Amino acid sequence: MKQLIVLAGVLPLLLVFMMQYTLDQKNSASVSWLQEQVYTAKEQAKQEGYFSEEITEALRENISRGLGISPEEVVIVATDTPRYRVNSFAGSQERGLIEYSVSVPIEKVMAGGRLFGIREEENRAVYTIEGVTASERLEY
């Protein structure tokens, strides 16, 4: 009987580790997919010379659909004026660099959070991808 009582107390704690592994795999797959989407948009922006409204909205819509979040939750901050490729070193503005930052919320970070006293507001995170790429747009 004593072993049954101990098992009843320990089993939920052991199951949390299995649930956490599964949640980590799910979050990792989501982050990997997000990185693919941002990379694709970055390559399009390199060709255009900036993150156009079409590229930004398509990225926002793809992320929204793929991760099951609302488009308002996707935060995209990127260069929205054309930058041109340069063949010599100049100051930071003239170098033709396109900057971007994409942030999305991750709703559940810890499995069994309530079991450990973690509130819903604390069991969230924001994943951000930031980068800089050189424009390939030529000035005519």
Short mmCIF file of N, CA, C and O in Angstrom, two decimals:
data_model
loop_
_atom_site.label_atom_id
_atom_site.label_comp_id
_atom_site.label_asym_id
_atom_site.label_seq_id
_atom_site.Cartn_x
_atom_site.Cartn_y
_atom_site.Cartn_z
N MET A 1 0.83 -1.19 0.00
CA MET A 1 0.00 0.00 0.00
C MET A 1 0.87 1.26 0.00
O MET A 1 0.53 2.24 -0.66
N LYS A 2 1.94 1.18 0.74
CA LYS A 2 2.85 2.32 0.83
C LYS A 2 3.44 2.66 -0.54
O LYS A 2 3.58 3.82 -0.90
N GLN A 3 3.75 1.63 -1.33
CA GLN A 3 4.32 1.85 -2.66
C GLN A 3 3.30 2.49 -3.60
O GLN A 3 3.66 3.32 -4.44
N LEU A 4 2.05 2.14 -3.46
CA LEU A 4 1.00 2.73 -4.28
C LEU A 4 0.84 4.22 -3.99
O LEU A 4 0.67 5.03 -4.90
N ILE A 5 0.92 4.57 -2.72
CA ILE A 5 0.80 5.98 -2.33
C ILE A 5 1.98 6.78 -2.88
O ILE A 5 1.82 7.88 -3.41
N VAL A 6 3.19 6.23 -2.80
CA VAL A 6 4.37 6.90 -3.34
C VAL A 6 4.26 7.03 -4.86
O VAL A 6 4.57 8.08 -5.42
N LEU A 7 3.80 5.97 -5.52
CA LEU A 7 3.62 6.01 -6.97
C LEU A 7 2.61 7.08 -7.36
O LEU A 7 2.82 7.83 -8.32
N ALA A 8 1.53 7.19 -6.61
CA ALA A 8 0.51 8.20 -6.90
C ALA A 8 1.06 9.61 -6.75
O ALA A 8 0.62 10.54 -7.43
N GLY A 9 2.03 9.80 -5.88
CA GLY A 9 2.63 11.13 -5.71
C GLY A 9 3.72 11.43 -6.71
O GLY A 9 3.90 12.57 -7.14
N VAL A 10 4.47 10.41 -7.12
CA VAL A 10 5.63 10.62 -7.99
C VAL A 10 5.24 10.57 -9.48
O VAL A 10 5.84 11.28 -10.29
N LEU A 11 4.26 9.77 -9.84
CA LEU A 11 3.90 9.60 -11.24
C LEU A 11 3.53 10.91 -11.94
O LEU A 11 4.02 11.16 -13.05
N PRO A 12 2.72 11.80 -11.35
CA PRO A 12 2.44 13.07 -12.04
C PRO A 12 3.70 13.90 -12.30
O PRO A 12 3.82 14.53 -13.34
N LEU A 13 4.64 13.86 -11.37
CA LEU A 13 5.89 14.61 -11.58
C LEU A 13 6.69 14.02 -12.73
O LEU A 13 7.30 14.75 -13.52
N LEU A 14 6.72 12.72 -12.84
CA LEU A 14 7.45 12.08 -13.93
C LEU A 14 6.78 12.32 -15.28
O LEU A 14 7.45 12.44 -16.30
N LEU A 15 5.46 12.37 -15.29
CA LEU A 15 4.74 12.63 -16.53
C LEU A 15 5.00 14.04 -17.05
O LEU A 15 4.96 14.27 -18.26
N VAL A 16 5.26 14.97 -16.14
CA VAL A 16 5.54 16.35 -16.56
C VAL A 16 6.80 16.39 -17.42
O VAL A 16 6.87 17.13 -18.40
N PHE A 17 7.80 15.58 -17.09
CA PHE A 17 9.03 15.55 -17.89
C PHE A 17 8.74 15.08 -19.31
O PHE A 17 9.28 15.60 -20.28
N MET A 18 7.89 14.08 -19.45
CA MET A 18 7.52 13.59 -20.77
C MET A 18 6.72 14.65 -21.54
O MET A 18 6.93 14.86 -22.74
N MET A 19 5.81 15.32 -20.85
CA MET A 19 5.03 16.37 -21.50
C MET A 19 5.93 17.54 -21.90
O MET A 19 5.72 18.15 -22.95
N GLN A 20 6.93 17.86 -21.07
CA GLN A 20 7.83 18.97 -21.39
C GLN A 20 8.65 18.65 -22.64
O GLN A 20 8.86 19.51 -23.49
N TYR A 21 9.10 17.41 -22.77
CA TYR A 21 9.85 17.01 -23.96
C TYR A 21 8.99 17.19 -25.21
O TYR A 21 9.46 17.71 -26.23
N THR A 22 7.74 16.76 -25.13
CA THR A 22 6.82 16.90 -26.27
C THR A 22 6.58 18.36 -26.60
O THR A 22 6.58 18.76 -27.77
N LEU A 23 6.38 19.19 -25.58
CA LEU A 23 6.15 20.62 -25.80
C LEU A 23 7.40 21.28 -26.40
O LEU A 23 7.29 22.13 -27.29
N ASP A 24 8.58 20.88 -25.95
CA ASP A 24 9.82 21.42 -26.52
C ASP A 24 9.94 21.06 -27.99
O ASP A 24 10.40 21.88 -28.81
N GLN A 25 9.55 19.84 -28.36
CA GLN A 25 9.60 19.43 -29.76
C GLN A 25 8.64 20.27 -30.61
O GLN A 25 8.97 20.68 -31.71
N LYS A 26 7.44 20.51 -30.07
CA LYS A 26 6.45 21.32 -30.78
C LYS A 26 6.95 22.74 -30.96
O LYS A 26 6.87 23.31 -32.06
N ASN A 27 7.48 23.34 -29.89
CA ASN A 27 7.99 24.72 -29.97
C ASN A 27 9.20 24.80 -30.91
O ASN A 27 9.35 25.76 -31.66
N SER A 28 10.04 23.79 -30.89
CA SER A 28 11.21 23.77 -31.77
C SER A 28 10.78 23.69 -33.23
O SER A 28 11.36 24.38 -34.09
N ALA A 29 9.78 22.88 -33.51
CA ALA A 29 9.28 22.79 -34.90
C ALA A 29 8.67 24.12 -35.34
O ALA A 29 8.87 24.55 -36.48
N SER A 30 7.96 24.79 -34.44
CA SER A 30 7.37 26.09 -34.77
C SER A 30 8.45 27.13 -35.04
O SER A 30 8.35 27.90 -35.99
N VAL A 31 9.49 27.14 -34.22
CA VAL A 31 10.58 28.10 -34.40
C VAL A 31 11.32 27.82 -35.70
O VAL A 31 11.67 28.74 -36.45
N SER A 32 11.55 26.56 -36.00
CA SER A 32 12.23 26.20 -37.24
C SER A 32 11.41 26.63 -38.46
O SER A 32 11.95 27.19 -39.42
N TRP A 33 10.11 26.40 -38.42
CA TRP A 33 9.23 26.82 -39.51
C TRP A 33 9.24 28.34 -39.64
O TRP A 33 9.28 28.88 -40.76
N LEU A 34 9.21 29.05 -38.51
CA LEU A 34 9.24 30.51 -38.52
C LEU A 34 10.53 31.00 -39.16
O LEU A 34 10.51 31.94 -39.97
N GLN A 35 11.65 30.38 -38.84
CA GLN A 35 12.92 30.78 -39.42
C GLN A 35 12.93 30.61 -40.93
O GLN A 35 13.48 31.44 -41.66
N GLU A 36 12.30 29.54 -41.42
CA GLU A 36 12.20 29.34 -42.86
C GLU A 36 11.40 30.45 -43.52
O GLU A 36 11.77 30.95 -44.60
N GLN A 37 10.30 30.84 -42.90
CA GLN A 37 9.45 31.89 -43.46
C GLN A 37 10.19 33.23 -43.49
O GLN A 37 10.11 33.96 -44.48
N VAL A 38 10.89 33.54 -42.42
CA VAL A 38 11.63 34.81 -42.35
C VAL A 38 12.77 34.80 -43.37
O VAL A 38 13.03 35.81 -44.04
N TYR A 39 13.44 33.66 -43.52
CA TYR A 39 14.52 33.56 -44.49
C TYR A 39 14.00 33.81 -45.92
O TYR A 39 14.62 34.53 -46.70
N THR A 40 12.87 33.22 -46.23
CA THR A 40 12.27 33.40 -47.56
C THR A 40 11.94 34.87 -47.80
O THR A 40 12.23 35.41 -48.88
N ALA A 41 11.33 35.52 -46.81
CA ALA A 41 10.99 36.94 -46.95
C ALA A 41 12.25 37.79 -47.06
O ALA A 41 12.29 38.76 -47.82
N LYS A 42 13.30 37.43 -46.33
CA LYS A 42 14.56 38.17 -46.39
C LYS A 42 15.16 38.08 -47.79
O LYS A 42 15.65 39.08 -48.33
N GLU A 43 15.10 36.91 -48.40
CA GLU A 43 15.64 36.74 -49.75
C GLU A 43 14.85 37.57 -50.76
O GLU A 43 15.43 38.14 -51.68
N GLN A 44 13.54 37.65 -50.58
CA GLN A 44 12.73 38.50 -51.46
C GLN A 44 13.09 39.97 -51.26
O GLN A 44 13.18 40.74 -52.21
N ALA A 45 13.30 40.36 -49.98
CA ALA A 45 13.64 41.75 -49.68
C ALA A 45 15.02 42.11 -50.25
O ALA A 45 15.24 43.24 -50.67
N LYS A 46 15.94 41.15 -50.27
CA LYS A 46 17.26 41.41 -50.87
C LYS A 46 17.10 41.78 -52.34
O LYS A 46 17.77 42.69 -52.83
N GLN A 47 16.24 41.07 -53.04
CA GLN A 47 16.03 41.34 -54.45
C GLN A 47 15.35 42.69 -54.67
O GLN A 47 15.70 43.42 -55.59
N GLU A 48 14.37 43.00 -53.83
CA GLU A 48 13.63 44.26 -53.95
C GLU A 48 14.44 45.45 -53.43
O GLU A 48 14.20 46.59 -53.82
N GLY A 49 15.34 45.20 -52.48
CA GLY A 49 16.11 46.27 -51.87
C GLY A 49 15.53 46.76 -50.56
O GLY A 49 16.12 47.59 -49.88
N TYR A 50 14.37 46.24 -50.18
CA TYR A 50 13.73 46.60 -48.92
C TYR A 50 12.55 45.66 -48.67
O TYR A 50 12.15 44.90 -49.55
N PHE A 51 12.00 45.72 -47.48
CA PHE A 51 10.80 44.94 -47.16
C PHE A 51 9.59 45.75 -47.62
O PHE A 51 9.15 46.67 -46.93
N SER A 52 9.10 45.42 -48.79
CA SER A 52 7.94 46.13 -49.32
C SER A 52 6.70 45.75 -48.53
O SER A 52 6.70 44.79 -47.76
N GLU A 53 5.64 46.50 -48.74
CA GLU A 53 4.37 46.22 -48.05
C GLU A 53 3.86 44.82 -48.40
O GLU A 53 3.34 44.11 -47.54
N GLU A 54 4.05 44.41 -49.65
CA GLU A 54 3.60 43.08 -50.08
C GLU A 54 4.37 41.98 -49.37
O GLU A 54 3.79 40.99 -48.91
N ILE A 55 5.68 42.13 -49.27
CA ILE A 55 6.51 41.13 -48.59
C ILE A 55 6.14 41.06 -47.11
O ILE A 55 5.97 39.97 -46.55
N THR A 56 6.00 42.22 -46.48
CA THR A 56 5.67 42.26 -45.06
C THR A 56 4.31 41.64 -44.77
O THR A 56 4.17 40.84 -43.84
N GLU A 57 3.32 41.99 -45.57
CA GLU A 57 1.97 41.45 -45.33
C GLU A 57 1.89 39.96 -45.64
O GLU A 57 1.21 39.22 -44.93
N ALA A 58 2.60 39.51 -46.67
CA ALA A 58 2.62 38.07 -46.98
C ALA A 58 3.30 37.30 -45.85
O ALA A 58 2.81 36.23 -45.45
N LEU A 59 4.38 37.85 -45.32
CA LEU A 59 5.06 37.20 -44.19
C LEU A 59 4.16 37.15 -42.97
O LEU A 59 4.03 36.11 -42.32
N ARG A 60 3.50 38.26 -42.67
CA ARG A 60 2.59 38.32 -41.53
C ARG A 60 1.46 37.30 -41.67
O ARG A 60 1.11 36.58 -40.73
N GLU A 61 0.90 37.21 -42.87
CA GLU A 61 -0.21 36.28 -43.12
C GLU A 61 0.25 34.82 -43.03
O GLU A 61 -0.43 33.98 -42.45
N ASN A 62 1.41 34.51 -43.61
CA ASN A 62 1.95 33.15 -43.54
C ASN A 62 2.21 32.72 -42.09
O ASN A 62 1.88 31.61 -41.71
N ILE A 63 2.82 33.61 -41.33
CA ILE A 63 3.11 33.29 -39.92
C ILE A 63 1.82 33.12 -39.14
O ILE A 63 1.67 32.19 -38.35
N SER A 64 0.87 34.00 -39.38
CA SER A 64 -0.41 33.93 -38.69
C SER A 64 -1.11 32.60 -38.96
O SER A 64 -1.59 31.94 -38.03
N ARG A 65 -1.17 32.21 -40.22
CA ARG A 65 -1.81 30.95 -40.59
C ARG A 65 -1.04 29.74 -40.07
O ARG A 65 -1.61 28.81 -39.54
N GLY A 66 0.26 29.76 -40.22
CA GLY A 66 1.09 28.61 -39.86
C GLY A 66 1.17 28.34 -38.37
O GLY A 66 1.22 27.19 -37.95
N LEU A 67 1.19 29.41 -37.57
CA LEU A 67 1.31 29.23 -36.12
C LEU A 67 -0.02 29.34 -35.39
O LEU A 67 -0.07 29.14 -34.17
N GLY A 68 -1.07 29.69 -36.13
CA GLY A 68 -2.39 29.76 -35.50
C GLY A 68 -2.54 30.93 -34.54
O GLY A 68 -3.18 30.80 -33.50
N ILE A 69 -1.93 32.06 -34.88
CA ILE A 69 -2.06 33.26 -34.07
C ILE A 69 -2.67 34.36 -34.93
O ILE A 69 -2.71 34.25 -36.15
N SER A 70 -3.12 35.42 -34.28
CA SER A 70 -3.72 36.51 -35.05
C SER A 70 -2.62 37.35 -35.71
O SER A 70 -1.52 37.46 -35.17
N PRO A 71 -2.91 37.95 -36.85
CA PRO A 71 -1.90 38.77 -37.53
C PRO A 71 -1.41 39.95 -36.69
O PRO A 71 -0.28 40.40 -36.86
N GLU A 72 -2.25 40.44 -35.78
CA GLU A 72 -1.84 41.56 -34.93
C GLU A 72 -0.74 41.17 -33.95
O GLU A 72 -0.02 42.03 -33.45
N GLU A 73 -0.60 39.88 -33.65
CA GLU A 73 0.41 39.43 -32.71
C GLU A 73 1.79 39.31 -33.35
O GLU A 73 2.79 39.20 -32.64
N VAL A 74 1.85 39.32 -34.66
CA VAL A 74 3.13 39.23 -35.38
C VAL A 74 3.68 40.64 -35.52
O VAL A 74 3.06 41.50 -36.15
N VAL A 75 4.85 40.88 -34.93
CA VAL A 75 5.47 42.21 -34.98
C VAL A 75 6.64 42.16 -35.96
O VAL A 75 7.58 41.39 -35.76
N ILE A 76 6.54 42.97 -37.01
CA ILE A 76 7.60 43.03 -38.02
C ILE A 76 8.11 44.46 -38.10
O ILE A 76 7.35 45.38 -38.38
N VAL A 77 9.39 44.62 -37.83
CA VAL A 77 10.05 45.92 -37.96
C VAL A 77 11.17 45.71 -38.97
O VAL A 77 12.08 44.91 -38.73
N ALA A 78 11.09 46.42 -40.09
CA ALA A 78 12.08 46.20 -41.15
C ALA A 78 12.29 47.47 -41.95
O ALA A 78 11.47 48.39 -41.91
N THR A 79 13.39 47.49 -42.68
CA THR A 79 13.70 48.61 -43.57
C THR A 79 12.62 48.68 -44.65
O THR A 79 12.40 47.73 -45.37
N ASP A 80 11.97 49.84 -44.71
CA ASP A 80 10.87 49.98 -45.67
C ASP A 80 11.14 51.03 -46.74
O ASP A 80 10.24 51.46 -47.44
N THR A 81 12.39 51.44 -46.85
CA THR A 81 12.79 52.34 -47.94
C THR A 81 13.87 51.63 -48.75
O THR A 81 14.69 50.91 -48.19
N PRO A 82 13.87 51.82 -50.05
CA PRO A 82 14.83 51.10 -50.89
C PRO A 82 16.28 51.40 -50.53
O PRO A 82 16.66 52.55 -50.30
N ARG A 83 17.07 50.33 -50.45
CA ARG A 83 18.51 50.44 -50.26
C ARG A 83 19.15 49.83 -51.49
O ARG A 83 18.68 48.84 -52.04
N TYR A 84 20.25 50.43 -51.92
CA TYR A 84 20.89 50.00 -53.15
C TYR A 84 22.24 49.37 -52.86
O TYR A 84 22.93 49.76 -51.92
N ARG A 85 22.60 48.43 -53.70
CA ARG A 85 23.88 47.75 -53.57
C ARG A 85 25.00 48.72 -53.90
O ARG A 85 24.92 49.48 -54.87
N VAL A 86 26.05 48.68 -53.10
CA VAL A 86 27.22 49.50 -53.36
C VAL A 86 28.43 48.59 -53.49
O VAL A 86 28.49 47.52 -52.90
N ASN A 87 29.38 49.02 -54.28
CA ASN A 87 30.57 48.20 -54.52
C ASN A 87 31.81 48.72 -53.80
O ASN A 87 32.90 48.26 -54.06
N SER A 88 31.62 49.69 -52.92
CA SER A 88 32.75 50.20 -52.15
C SER A 88 32.28 50.44 -50.72
O SER A 88 31.10 50.56 -50.45
N PHE A 89 33.22 50.54 -49.80
CA PHE A 89 32.87 50.76 -48.41
C PHE A 89 32.53 52.23 -48.19
O PHE A 89 33.22 53.12 -48.65
N ALA A 90 31.43 52.45 -47.50
CA ALA A 90 31.00 53.81 -47.18
C ALA A 90 30.43 53.78 -45.76
O ALA A 90 30.50 52.77 -45.07
N GLY A 91 29.82 54.87 -45.34
CA GLY A 91 29.20 54.93 -44.03
C GLY A 91 28.06 53.93 -43.92
O GLY A 91 27.65 53.31 -44.89
N SER A 92 27.52 53.77 -42.73
CA SER A 92 26.51 52.73 -42.49
C SER A 92 25.24 52.93 -43.31
O SER A 92 24.62 51.98 -43.72
N GLN A 93 24.84 54.19 -43.57
CA GLN A 93 23.62 54.44 -44.34
C GLN A 93 23.81 54.11 -45.82
O GLN A 93 22.90 53.68 -46.48
N GLU A 94 25.01 54.34 -46.34
CA GLU A 94 25.24 54.14 -47.75
C GLU A 94 25.65 52.72 -48.10
O GLU A 94 25.93 52.42 -49.25
N ARG A 95 25.70 51.84 -47.14
CA ARG A 95 26.19 50.48 -47.41
C ARG A 95 25.12 49.56 -47.96
O ARG A 95 25.41 48.43 -48.30
N GLY A 96 23.90 49.99 -48.06
CA GLY A 96 22.86 49.17 -48.65
C GLY A 96 22.40 48.02 -47.78
O GLY A 96 22.07 46.96 -48.28
N LEU A 97 22.39 48.22 -46.47
CA LEU A 97 21.99 47.15 -45.56
C LEU A 97 20.50 47.23 -45.24
O LEU A 97 19.95 48.30 -45.02
N ILE A 98 19.88 46.07 -45.23
CA ILE A 98 18.46 45.95 -44.90
C ILE A 98 18.38 45.28 -43.52
O ILE A 98 18.88 44.17 -43.34
N GLU A 99 17.75 45.95 -42.59
CA GLU A 99 17.60 45.40 -41.25
C GLU A 99 16.17 44.91 -41.07
O GLU A 99 15.23 45.48 -41.62
N TYR A 100 16.02 43.85 -40.28
CA TYR A 100 14.69 43.31 -40.03
C TYR A 100 14.63 42.66 -38.65
O TYR A 100 15.64 42.21 -38.11
N SER A 101 13.43 42.65 -38.10
CA SER A 101 13.16 42.01 -36.82
C SER A 101 11.73 41.48 -36.86
O SER A 101 10.80 42.23 -37.15
N VAL A 102 11.56 40.19 -36.58
CA VAL A 102 10.25 39.57 -36.57
C VAL A 102 10.05 38.91 -35.21
O VAL A 102 10.88 38.10 -34.78
N SER A 103 8.97 39.26 -34.52
CA SER A 103 8.68 38.73 -33.19
C SER A 103 7.31 38.07 -33.17
O SER A 103 6.35 38.63 -33.70
N VAL A 104 7.24 36.89 -32.56
CA VAL A 104 5.96 36.19 -32.39
C VAL A 104 5.88 35.66 -30.96
O VAL A 104 6.89 35.31 -30.35
N PRO A 105 4.67 35.60 -30.40
CA PRO A 105 4.52 35.05 -29.06
C PRO A 105 4.53 33.52 -29.07
O PRO A 105 4.04 32.89 -29.99
N ILE A 106 5.10 32.97 -28.03
CA ILE A 106 5.01 31.53 -27.78
C ILE A 106 4.16 31.39 -26.53
O ILE A 106 4.54 31.86 -25.46
N GLU A 107 3.00 30.79 -26.69
CA GLU A 107 2.00 30.78 -25.62
C GLU A 107 2.35 29.89 -24.45
O GLU A 107 2.06 30.21 -23.32
N LYS A 108 2.94 28.74 -24.68
CA LYS A 108 3.20 27.81 -23.59
C LYS A 108 4.66 27.38 -23.65
O LYS A 108 5.08 26.76 -24.62
N VAL A 109 5.42 27.71 -22.61
CA VAL A 109 6.83 27.38 -22.57
C VAL A 109 7.09 26.18 -21.66
O VAL A 109 7.90 25.33 -21.96
N MET A 110 6.36 26.12 -20.57
CA MET A 110 6.56 25.07 -19.56
C MET A 110 5.31 24.21 -19.45
O MET A 110 4.21 24.71 -19.23
N ALA A 111 5.47 22.91 -19.65
CA ALA A 111 4.35 21.99 -19.49
C ALA A 111 4.06 21.81 -18.00
O ALA A 111 4.98 21.73 -17.18
N GLY A 112 2.81 21.75 -17.66
CA GLY A 112 2.44 21.57 -16.26
C GLY A 112 2.79 22.76 -15.41
O GLY A 112 3.16 22.60 -14.24
N GLY A 113 2.69 23.93 -15.98
CA GLY A 113 3.07 25.14 -15.26
C GLY A 113 2.26 25.36 -13.99
O GLY A 113 2.81 25.77 -12.96
N ARG A 114 0.98 25.10 -14.05
CA ARG A 114 0.14 25.30 -12.86
C ARG A 114 0.55 24.36 -11.73
O ARG A 114 0.42 24.71 -10.56
N LEU A 115 1.03 23.18 -12.08
CA LEU A 115 1.48 22.22 -11.08
C LEU A 115 2.65 22.78 -10.28
O LEU A 115 2.80 22.51 -9.09
N PHE A 116 3.47 23.59 -10.93
CA PHE A 116 4.65 24.18 -10.28
C PHE A 116 4.41 25.62 -9.84
O PHE A 116 5.36 26.31 -9.45
N GLY A 117 3.19 26.10 -9.96
CA GLY A 117 2.86 27.44 -9.50
C GLY A 117 3.20 28.54 -10.48
O GLY A 117 3.36 29.69 -10.08
N ILE A 118 3.30 28.22 -11.76
CA ILE A 118 3.60 29.23 -12.78
C ILE A 118 2.29 29.71 -13.37
O ILE A 118 1.51 28.91 -13.90
N ARG A 119 2.04 31.01 -13.28
CA ARG A 119 0.81 31.57 -13.83
C ARG A 119 0.86 31.60 -15.35
O ARG A 119 1.92 31.56 -15.96
N GLU A 120 -0.33 31.68 -15.97
CA GLU A 120 -0.44 31.72 -17.43
C GLU A 120 0.34 32.90 -18.02
O GLU A 120 0.95 32.79 -19.08
N GLU A 121 0.29 34.06 -17.34
CA GLU A 121 0.99 35.25 -17.85
C GLU A 121 2.50 35.05 -17.85
O GLU A 121 3.21 35.64 -18.66
N GLU A 122 3.00 34.23 -16.92
CA GLU A 122 4.44 33.99 -16.83
C GLU A 122 4.90 32.84 -17.73
O GLU A 122 6.08 32.68 -17.97
N ASN A 123 3.96 32.05 -18.20
CA ASN A 123 4.29 30.87 -19.00
C ASN A 123 4.24 31.21 -20.49
O ASN A 123 3.77 30.43 -21.30
N ARG A 124 4.72 32.38 -20.84
CA ARG A 124 4.75 32.85 -22.23
C ARG A 124 6.11 33.43 -22.53
O ARG A 124 6.86 33.82 -21.65
N ALA A 125 6.39 33.51 -23.81
CA ALA A 125 7.64 34.11 -24.25
C ALA A 125 7.42 34.74 -25.61
O ALA A 125 6.43 34.48 -26.28
N VAL A 126 8.35 35.58 -26.00
CA VAL A 126 8.32 36.18 -27.33
C VAL A 126 9.61 35.76 -28.02
O VAL A 126 10.71 35.98 -27.52
N TYR A 127 9.46 35.13 -29.18
CA TYR A 127 10.61 34.70 -29.96
C TYR A 127 10.86 35.74 -31.05
O TYR A 127 9.96 36.08 -31.80
N THR A 128 12.09 36.23 -31.11
CA THR A 128 12.44 37.30 -32.05
C THR A 128 13.58 36.85 -32.94
O THR A 128 14.57 36.29 -32.47
N ILE A 129 13.43 37.09 -34.23
CA ILE A 129 14.49 36.86 -35.20
C ILE A 129 14.91 38.22 -35.73
O ILE A 129 14.10 38.97 -36.26
N GLU A 130 16.18 38.56 -35.53
CA GLU A 130 16.72 39.82 -36.01
C GLU A 130 17.87 39.54 -36.97
O GLU A 130 18.58 38.56 -36.81
N GLY A 131 18.02 40.40 -37.94
CA GLY A 131 19.12 40.21 -38.86
C GLY A 131 19.35 41.41 -39.75
O GLY A 131 18.57 42.36 -39.78
N VAL A 132 20.46 41.34 -40.45
CA VAL A 132 20.85 42.37 -41.41
C VAL A 132 21.33 41.66 -42.65
O VAL A 132 22.04 40.66 -42.56
N THR A 133 20.92 42.14 -43.80
CA THR A 133 21.37 41.55 -45.06
C THR A 133 21.69 42.68 -46.04
O THR A 133 21.19 43.79 -45.91
N ALA A 134 22.53 42.36 -46.99
CA ALA A 134 22.92 43.36 -48.00
C ALA A 134 21.93 43.36 -49.15
O ALA A 134 21.52 42.31 -49.64
N SER A 135 21.57 44.54 -49.58
CA SER A 135 20.65 44.68 -50.71
C SER A 135 21.34 44.27 -52.00
O SER A 135 22.53 44.49 -52.18
N GLU A 136 20.56 43.67 -52.90
CA GLU A 136 21.09 43.32 -54.21
C GLU A 136 20.48 44.19 -55.30
O GLU A 136 20.71 43.97 -56.48
N ARG A 137 19.70 45.18 -54.89
CA ARG A 137 19.07 46.08 -55.86
C ARG A 137 20.12 47.07 -56.39
O ARG A 137 20.86 47.69 -55.63
N LEU A 138 20.15 47.21 -57.70
CA LEU A 138 21.10 48.12 -58.32
C LEU A 138 20.46 49.46 -58.60
O LEU A 138 19.30 49.53 -59.02
N GLU A 139 21.22 50.51 -58.39
CA GLU A 139 20.74 51.85 -58.68
C GLU A 139 21.03 52.14 -60.15
O GLU A 139 22.15 51.98 -60.63
N TYR A 140 20.02 52.54 -60.89
CA TYR A 140 20.19 52.76 -62.32
C TYR A 140 20.66 54.14 -62.63
O TYR A 140 20.35 55.12 -62.19
#
